[in-house]
Structure formats: structure tokens, C-alpha cells
mmCIF file of C-alpha atoms in Angstrom:
data_model
loop_
_atom_site.group_PDB
_atom_site.id
_atom_site.type_symbol
_atom_site.label_atom_id
_atom_site.label_comp_id
_atom_site.label_asym_id
_atom_site.label_seq_id
_atom_site.Cartn_x
_atom_site.Cartn_y
_atom_site.Cartn_z
ATOM 1 C CA MET A 3 0.000 0.000 0.000
ATOM 2 C CA THR A 4 1.253 3.466 -0.906
ATOM 3 C CA THR A 5 0.007 6.567 0.885
ATOM 4 C CA THR A 6 -0.327 9.273 -1.756
ATOM 5 C CA ASN A 7 -1.421 12.074 0.571
ATOM 6 C CA THR A 8 -0.225 11.999 4.166
ATOM 7 C CA GLN A 9 -2.601 14.742 5.311
ATOM 8 C CA SER A 10 -5.759 12.919 4.161
ATOM 9 C CA GLY A 11 -4.427 9.367 4.391
ATOM 10 C CA THR A 12 -5.451 8.681 0.786
ATOM 11 C CA ASN A 13 -3.727 5.509 -0.340
ATOM 12 C CA VAL A 14 -3.410 3.130 -3.279
ATOM 13 C CA HIS A 15 -3.236 -0.636 -2.975
ATOM 14 C CA GLU A 16 -2.784 -3.088 -5.864
ATOM 15 C CA ILE A 17 -5.438 -5.665 -4.951
ATOM 16 C CA CYS A 18 -4.557 -7.947 -7.871
ATOM 17 C CA GLU A 19 -2.444 -7.572 -10.981
ATOM 18 C CA ASP A 20 -3.198 -4.197 -12.619
ATOM 19 C CA ILE A 21 -6.233 -3.492 -10.406
ATOM 20 C CA TYR A 22 -5.857 -0.838 -7.735
ATOM 21 C CA ARG A 23 -8.053 0.312 -4.866
ATOM 22 C CA ILE A 24 -7.847 4.009 -4.056
ATOM 23 C CA ASN A 25 -8.990 4.695 -0.506
ATOM 24 C CA THR A 26 -9.627 7.998 1.260
ATOM 25 C CA PRO A 27 -10.485 7.547 4.952
ATOM 26 C CA LEU A 28 -12.645 10.080 6.797
ATOM 27 C CA SER A 29 -13.133 10.379 10.532
ATOM 28 C CA VAL A 30 -16.445 12.248 10.357
ATOM 29 C CA VAL A 31 -18.447 9.547 12.139
ATOM 30 C CA PRO A 32 -17.549 7.247 15.032
ATOM 31 C CA GLY A 33 -15.639 4.311 13.603
ATOM 32 C CA GLY A 34 -14.773 6.302 10.482
ATOM 33 C CA PHE A 35 -15.882 6.143 6.869
ATOM 34 C CA SER A 36 -14.004 5.808 3.607
ATOM 35 C CA PHE A 37 -14.452 6.428 -0.091
ATOM 36 C CA ASN A 38 -13.069 3.860 -2.535
ATOM 37 C CA GLN A 39 -12.412 3.945 -6.248
ATOM 38 C CA TYR A 40 -10.984 1.177 -8.413
ATOM 39 C CA LEU A 41 -8.520 1.649 -11.254
ATOM 40 C CA ILE A 42 -8.080 -1.048 -13.898
ATOM 41 C CA MET A 43 -4.781 -0.561 -15.707
ATOM 42 C CA ASP A 44 -4.937 -1.810 -19.269
ATOM 43 C CA ASP A 45 -4.765 -0.660 -22.890
ATOM 44 C CA GLU A 46 -7.995 1.237 -22.182
ATOM 45 C CA PRO A 47 -7.747 2.136 -18.447
ATOM 46 C CA LEU A 48 -10.970 2.401 -16.453
ATOM 47 C CA LEU A 49 -11.703 4.222 -13.197
ATOM 48 C CA PHE A 50 -14.711 2.750 -11.377
ATOM 49 C CA HIS A 51 -16.349 5.418 -9.204
ATOM 50 C CA THR A 52 -14.945 8.925 -9.547
ATOM 51 C CA GLY A 53 -15.596 10.008 -5.977
ATOM 52 C CA PRO A 54 -17.242 13.286 -4.973
ATOM 53 C CA ARG A 55 -15.995 16.581 -6.435
ATOM 54 C CA LYS A 56 -14.329 17.644 -3.195
ATOM 55 C CA LEU A 57 -12.109 14.533 -3.315
ATOM 56 C CA PHE A 58 -11.010 15.007 -6.940
ATOM 57 C CA PRO A 59 -7.588 16.454 -6.002
ATOM 58 C CA LEU A 60 -6.864 13.485 -3.718
ATOM 59 C CA VAL A 61 -8.169 10.797 -6.077
ATOM 60 C CA SER A 62 -6.455 12.279 -9.136
ATOM 61 C CA GLU A 63 -3.191 12.478 -7.166
ATOM 62 C CA ALA A 64 -3.599 8.793 -6.292
ATOM 63 C CA VAL A 65 -4.338 7.792 -9.898
ATOM 64 C CA ALA A 66 -1.314 9.832 -11.036
ATOM 65 C CA SER A 67 0.866 7.747 -8.721
ATOM 66 C CA VAL A 68 -0.048 4.698 -10.841
ATOM 67 C CA MET A 69 -0.427 6.169 -14.354
ATOM 68 C CA PRO A 70 -0.812 9.502 -16.149
ATOM 69 C CA VAL A 71 -4.416 10.603 -15.575
ATOM 70 C CA GLU A 72 -4.793 11.702 -19.198
ATOM 71 C CA ARG A 73 -4.523 8.021 -20.251
ATOM 72 C CA LEU A 74 -7.895 7.179 -18.702
ATOM 73 C CA ARG A 75 -10.339 5.872 -21.299
ATOM 74 C CA TYR A 76 -13.436 5.052 -19.248
ATOM 75 C CA LEU A 77 -15.055 6.528 -16.145
ATOM 76 C CA SER A 78 -17.636 4.118 -14.823
ATOM 77 C CA PHE A 79 -19.908 3.888 -11.794
ATOM 78 C CA SER A 80 -22.593 1.648 -10.363
ATOM 79 C CA HIS A 81 -25.235 4.359 -9.952
ATOM 80 C CA VAL A 82 -25.641 8.123 -10.042
ATOM 81 C CA GLU A 83 -24.836 9.710 -6.690
ATOM 82 C CA ALA A 84 -22.172 12.237 -5.717
ATOM 83 C CA ASP A 85 -19.825 9.655 -4.212
ATOM 84 C CA GLU A 86 -19.953 7.494 -7.352
ATOM 85 C CA CYS A 87 -19.732 10.151 -10.076
ATOM 86 C CA GLY A 88 -19.623 13.602 -8.462
ATOM 87 C CA SER A 89 -16.251 14.474 -9.990
ATOM 88 C CA LEU A 90 -17.079 13.026 -13.420
ATOM 89 C CA ASN A 91 -16.683 16.339 -15.268
ATOM 90 C CA ASP A 92 -13.376 17.048 -13.519
ATOM 91 C CA TRP A 93 -12.076 13.728 -14.855
ATOM 92 C CA LEU A 94 -13.418 14.462 -18.339
ATOM 93 C CA LYS A 95 -11.394 17.705 -18.320
ATOM 94 C CA VAL A 96 -8.079 16.075 -17.382
ATOM 95 C CA ALA A 97 -8.543 12.915 -19.473
ATOM 96 C CA PRO A 98 -9.441 14.211 -22.954
ATOM 97 C CA ARG A 99 -10.119 10.806 -24.549
ATOM 98 C CA SER A 100 -12.162 9.464 -21.655
ATOM 99 C CA ALA A 101 -15.884 8.770 -21.758
ATOM 100 C CA PRO A 102 -18.477 7.971 -19.111
ATOM 101 C CA LEU A 103 -19.375 4.278 -19.187
ATOM 102 C CA CYS A 104 -22.786 3.526 -17.707
ATOM 103 C CA GLY A 105 -26.040 1.698 -18.208
ATOM 104 C CA ARG A 106 -28.622 2.871 -20.723
ATOM 105 C CA VAL A 107 -31.065 4.063 -18.068
ATOM 106 C CA ALA A 108 -28.396 6.102 -16.251
ATOM 107 C CA ALA A 109 -27.347 7.611 -19.581
ATOM 108 C CA LEU A 110 -30.920 8.521 -20.490
ATOM 109 C CA VAL A 111 -32.116 9.982 -17.196
ATOM 110 C CA SER A 112 -28.895 11.526 -15.855
ATOM 111 C CA ILE A 113 -25.516 11.301 -17.546
ATOM 112 C CA GLU A 114 -26.490 12.649 -20.983
ATOM 113 C CA ASP A 115 -27.529 15.811 -19.114
ATOM 114 C CA LEU A 116 -24.931 15.948 -16.315
ATOM 115 C CA ALA A 117 -21.746 15.007 -18.168
ATOM 116 C CA ASP A 118 -19.764 17.375 -20.361
ATOM 117 C CA ARG A 119 -19.157 14.541 -22.832
ATOM 118 C CA PRO A 120 -21.599 11.916 -24.173
ATOM 119 C CA PRO A 121 -21.572 8.594 -22.324
ATOM 120 C CA ARG A 122 -21.113 5.162 -23.779
ATOM 121 C CA ALA A 123 -24.389 3.567 -22.712
ATOM 122 C CA LEU A 124 -24.331 -0.194 -22.165
ATOM 123 C CA ALA A 125 -27.124 -2.738 -22.310
ATOM 124 C CA ASP A 126 -27.512 -5.253 -19.493
ATOM 125 C CA GLY A 127 -24.929 -7.994 -19.990
ATOM 126 C CA GLU A 128 -22.886 -6.019 -22.527
ATOM 127 C CA THR A 129 -19.117 -6.519 -22.284
ATOM 128 C CA VAL A 130 -16.386 -3.950 -22.941
ATOM 129 C CA SER A 131 -12.809 -5.058 -23.582
ATOM 130 C CA LEU A 132 -10.122 -2.954 -21.925
ATOM 131 C CA GLY A 133 -7.283 -5.081 -23.336
ATOM 132 C CA LYS A 134 -6.342 -7.952 -21.008
ATOM 133 C CA HIS A 135 -9.382 -7.253 -18.855
ATOM 134 C CA SER A 136 -13.016 -6.875 -19.758
ATOM 135 C CA VAL A 137 -15.966 -5.512 -17.820
ATOM 136 C CA GLN A 138 -19.564 -6.610 -18.101
ATOM 137 C CA TRP A 139 -22.489 -4.342 -17.345
#
């Protein structure tokens, strides 16, 4: 595990080959709380969950410790809430060839309006190849 920001405690841990967990712990509630994002390093790198906007500097610093952020190809998330995709547009600005990757319903009701770049909308069960890895919606 590598701590990328000593003040916040944000850290990166390679959980298996080419897949990294980015963790930012918070002590706002008893027992603590943390935000997690997952980076899949591949020919077409994917960041799963962008984190909220206020954490963008910490998460982007963590991603940059693994790879240049501008290499990101996909920004994906399980659902539309601030902690899953709040910093989506910040990522779209720093990663010029990236695109949101989400389900068709999320694209229709939220992401086509919220995102500064059109999403790649996936059908249930659709698979996207990242290179060595693939993800299935």
C-alpha cells in the first residue's frame, strides 16, 4: 500500500495484478468512513467510481501515482450519486479521450444531461474489452 497524501491518508493498494483500490479515509463519524475507487490498468484504463468533487484532487493524485491521468479511457460507476460520479466532469477535463461508461437508463435519465461529454451507454450484460481485462455491465 502506498500513501499518496499523508494529510488525508489517501492511499493506493494493488489488490490484484493491474487493479488498484484508491482509498480515502474520513473520521467524520464514530468508527470512520471511507471512499473507494478502483482503477483497472490496461490498454484502455478504467476508473470505477470517480468520488465526490471535493475529493477530486486526492483521487487524481492517487491515480497519477499509478499512471498519467490523461490516459484514462473510461469513467464508470454503479449508480448516479455524488460519491460514485460527483467528480465526473473534472475527470473528463483532465482525461481528454475518456468517456463515461454507464447503463442505458443512467445515460438517459442523468448522464447525458450531467456530463460534459456523451456517455457510452451499455445494455444489461454487454461486455467492454479494456485489453487484457473486460468488464460486463
